[in-house]
Amino acid sequence: MSSEGQAFIVFCVGMLALMGIGLNMALALVLTGAGMAWVLDFWDTQLLAQNLVAGVDSFALLAVPFFILAGELMNGGGISRRIIDMAQAWVGHIRGGLGYVAIGAAVMMAAMSGSALADTAALATILLPMMRQQGYPLGTSAGLVASGGIIAPIIPPSMPFVIYGVTTNTSISALFVSGIVPGLIMGAGLIVAWQLVLRDLDLKASQPLPLCERLRATVKAFWALLMPLIIIGGMKSGVFTPTEAAVVAAVYALVIAVFVHREMKLADLHGVLVRAGKTTAVVMFLCAGAQVASYMITLADLPGVLTGWLGPLVESPKLLMAVMMLVLVLIGTALDLTPTILIFAPVMLPIAVKAGIDPVYFGLMFVLNGAIGLITPPVGTVLNVVAGVGRLPLHQVIKGVNPFLVTYTLILALFVLFPQIVTAPVVWLR
Amino acid sequence: MSTPGLSTRLRHLAHWAMALCLAVMSMAVFVNVVLRYGFGDGLPASEELSRLLFVWMVFIGAAAAYPAGEHMAFTSLVGLLRGRALALMTVLIRLLVLLACTLLGAGAWQQVVVGLDSRSVVLAYPVALLPLPALLCAVCIGLCALVELLRRTPLDLGHGAEVE
Amino acid sequence: QDIKPRLIRFGYGLNEQSNQGRAVKFFAEQVEKASGGKMKVRAIGAAALGPDTQMQQALIGGAQEMMVGSTATLVGISREMALWDTPFLFDTAQQADAVLDGPIGQKVMAKVQDKGLVGLVYWENGFRNLTNSKRPVTRMEDLEGIKLRVMQNNVFLDSFKQLGANALPMPFSELFSALETKAVDGQENPYNTILSSKFFEVQKYLSITNHVYSPWIVLVSRKWWDGLSPAEQKVLREAAVASRDFERKDTRDEAGRALVELKAKGMQVNELSPMEAARMRTRLTRVNAGIGVSVGMDLWNETQAELAKLRARK
Ligand code: NA
Ligand code: NA
């Protein structure tokens, strides 16, 4: 057997066996890479260490800690709360209004934050107690909040797009643009799904707030609403690059939190920095380990090997896309978004490109699919967050998320059948 | 371990170092944006410095996350095991951690030695400063795994850090 | 015979279809032919073995056998390499060939030996030229106020600041989108790069300034090289020389075609007159003095004397 074939076997066995037994994922990737290096006749421990560092040593990846930092500051400094308050003032009185509040706030916050977890945590912390108090069914509410939270990585800015762009060498700004319309469609899909769910619920409409109250809530949210304008406007007009947008978001959120809203003190900054640093380190250590494996994946030309096996499938882009999406859905049940990107994007993208699929479209679909994986059982980190914040048993949230999961799956299928929905707006918006 | 509170102090030290790295990184990149947009000027060192600090922050954080059980791992299957099977798997996992750290440590050590003689382009820092945090991280995690192995600490099956 | 079976892992940054990729392939064929098929070169492009700096460290540590890369990234390992960063050092490619292949080029190359690397030959990346979205640069004054991304290297930053541009450091990976959104107005690279990176899509003006000649250098791991027999070393040296001649011709042909294509893509091209180039060179006296100090005055003076001789000859 060729050394490439052996390397492929080592890769599969390494991934399944080492990760399956619960070894630290980053180190499982390192050992898989080491095994592949051995069979490829590329053995040298220096290469393992070098690539571990190289996986982190990238300017674009700095966006990751900056986005996490921005998310912490938004939640700690009252920015997220003001957005939710405003949505509440406008649509809270409608029957099932808190659901619409959750969806609207999720879409707005998605335009400021790059991380599903930060958004979900903020939405869940503020909205779930209100929903509980007004007699909303808790599982469904929690499911809706979780589903809203995963819009964050689709509408720019987005941390997973940054990681995807760096891993596969795809333009991060093009990926950002590609997410705008699909993100809005996700929001619209949730509204429809929520309406359908509402029919079976016993909820009352309440008195709308007087206009002055609504305007007051809007004015209070002024600085928060300015944030997406600054981030997206600044990127479009060339004040800063996508990577730098993340640090601008963090600095803006800090200034608003400390000096305008005065909900944080500079002394709180240490804790915020440490939390952001810890989260970053865990994500990036995985990036580091993945680089060791992906260095060897490239050397063994695994995508080339796989393309050979897929044969006729490569001739039909839509069918190939459907198959790959199905594989990703399965992967997404067990693996979170970041590891999915780091391990599978470098293998799958070259196959897609060979079949003539647009790399930016593929990136959007990949991240969208992976983001949906955050709310599929058994392993769904966003589900865990909602369950944790709402103090609900996980199975109740899993049940509640179902209608929205179906909606998202339909949207995903729609994008497979009609890629133009994704690709056409990219051309207009750039 | 010898003095009570040593690990706590080490953890605090790591946290301070990470916070400092992140704060300086943010400033370096932000000031560069302000200078470029406002004054058509730039900090040549901005990228190099922030990348170096980023690497340090990640490996310090990764080392600190290991004893805290915060690294990502897929523990659903091993969580089903009981008794001897679980004990055996625990030993195997730690041996694998030890193996990975030994390989990484050995490689990083050679790269540190190699890097002593080279300097970075802008700041002219010794290139050894890049593999050094990886070396320290591998040593820390390896030592932790060794201690866990010898003490037969039970496996931590929590979700770890909430990371997407 | 003195030639053993050897596998040579040869890393480079551009893709297989580039001038760099073609030249590596040529080198591989030469080595196999000359060694009777015993020495095999495994060419690995597209920076799959990492960026230049990573490969250099792998070579020094003996984890990889060969690479080709920019001399500018070697400055941190050997100061003398900064000589090639000097703006307006060479007027023509012929001058560059004469100096790089002559005693001065060899002397600079020999300096990396102590650092664990063996330099074989210089290839050509090319003269760097300027593109921007504001105006054609025909005189030094046209650079005024242009936000120009330059390589992250103090010499380039200083030089363009001296010439009046707002020289800005920025990673290459961020460059295209920065040009597109006009976060920066311009950049400088050889034609081949301007074409392959599609800068013509976001840049209107191309000014032929030839302001820096960028060589590439073919390197071998010293740890590995010292274990080779003289016959094996000879195979590599001769194949390297053959690849150099092939690469330079190929690169120059391609640069010519790239220029034609850039014009066809709608770039507005203008040339910098020799007089303006001379004005710019004079303005850079202070920067040049700095380079002289860092590479050593003896080497600097020797180079200037050699160049004066070459210029007088024509
Ligand atoms: Na977002
Ligand atoms: Na999942």
mmCIF file with all atom_site columns, C-alpha atoms in Angstrom, chain C residues 7 15 23 32 49 52 57-58 67 79 84 117 179 182 187 190 199-201 205 214 218 246 254 274:
data_model
loop_
_atom_site.group_PDB
_atom_site.id
_atom_site.type_symbol
_atom_site.label_atom_id
_atom_site.label_alt_id
_atom_site.label_comp_id
_atom_site.label_asym_id
_atom_site.label_entity_id
_atom_site.label_seq_id
_atom_site.pdbx_PDB_ins_code
_atom_site.Cartn_x
_atom_site.Cartn_y
_atom_site.Cartn_z
_atom_site.occupancy
_atom_site.B_iso_or_equiv
_atom_site.pdbx_formal_charge
_atom_site.auth_seq_id
_atom_site.auth_comp_id
_atom_site.auth_asym_id
_atom_site.auth_atom_id
_atom_site.pdbx_PDB_model_num
ATOM 1  C CA . LEU C 1 7   ? 15.210 11.585 -0.320  1.00 0.00 ? 7   LEU C CA 1
ATOM 2  C CA . ASN C 1 15  ? 2.224  26.939 -6.064  1.00 0.00 ? 15  ASN C CA 1
ATOM 3  C CA . ALA C 1 23  ? 12.149 25.774 -11.387 1.00 0.00 ? 23  ALA C CA 1
ATOM 4  C CA . GLU C 1 32  ? 17.607 12.606 -10.524 1.00 0.00 ? 32  GLU C CA 1
ATOM 5  C CA . LEU C 1 49  ? 5.912  23.045 4.756   1.00 0.00 ? 49  LEU C CA 1
ATOM 6  C CA . ASP C 1 52  ? 10.001 30.796 4.785   1.00 0.00 ? 52  ASP C CA 1
ATOM 7  C CA . GLN C 1 57  ? 14.350 26.795 11.259  1.00 0.00 ? 57  GLN C CA 1
ATOM 8  C CA . ALA C 1 58  ? 13.481 23.278 10.058  1.00 0.00 ? 58  ALA C CA 1
ATOM 9  C CA . MET C 1 67  ? 14.126 25.061 0.413   1.00 0.00 ? 67  MET C CA 1
ATOM 10 C CA . ARG C 1 79  ? 22.743 40.434 8.687   1.00 0.00 ? 79  ARG C CA 1
ATOM 11 C CA . TRP C 1 84  ? 19.887 42.832 -1.237  1.00 0.00 ? 84  TRP C CA 1
ATOM 12 C CA . LEU C 1 117 ? 22.518 26.610 6.319   1.00 0.00 ? 117 LEU C CA 1
ATOM 13 C CA . LEU C 1 179 ? -6.540 47.436 -0.997  1.00 0.00 ? 179 LEU C CA 1
ATOM 14 C CA . LYS C 1 182 ? -8.846 51.361 0.496   1.00 0.00 ? 182 LYS C CA 1
ATOM 15 C CA . GLN C 1 187 ? 1.588  48.112 -2.513  1.00 0.00 ? 187 GLN C CA 1
ATOM 16 C CA . PRO C 1 190 ? 7.059  41.985 -8.739  1.00 0.00 ? 190 PRO C CA 1
ATOM 17 C CA . PHE C 1 199 ? -4.139 43.108 -7.326  1.00 0.00 ? 199 PHE C CA 1
ATOM 18 C CA . PHE C 1 200 ? -5.155 44.450 -10.748 1.00 0.00 ? 200 PHE C CA 1
ATOM 19 C CA . GLU C 1 201 ? -8.765 44.001 -9.633  1.00 0.00 ? 201 GLU C CA 1
ATOM 20 C CA . TYR C 1 205 ? -2.037 52.411 -11.587 1.00 0.00 ? 205 TYR C CA 1
ATOM 21 C CA . SER C 1 214 ? 14.347 40.694 -4.869  1.00 0.00 ? 214 SER C CA 1
ATOM 22 C CA . VAL C 1 218 ? 18.251 28.025 -2.641  1.00 0.00 ? 218 VAL C CA 1
ATOM 23 C CA . PHE C 1 246 ? 16.508 28.028 -16.219 1.00 0.00 ? 246 PHE C CA 1
ATOM 24 C CA . GLU C 1 254 ? 6.884  35.345 -17.400 1.00 0.00 ? 254 GLU C CA 1
ATOM 25 C CA . PRO C 1 274 ? 16.095 57.076 -14.963 1.00 0.00 ? 274 PRO C CA 1
#
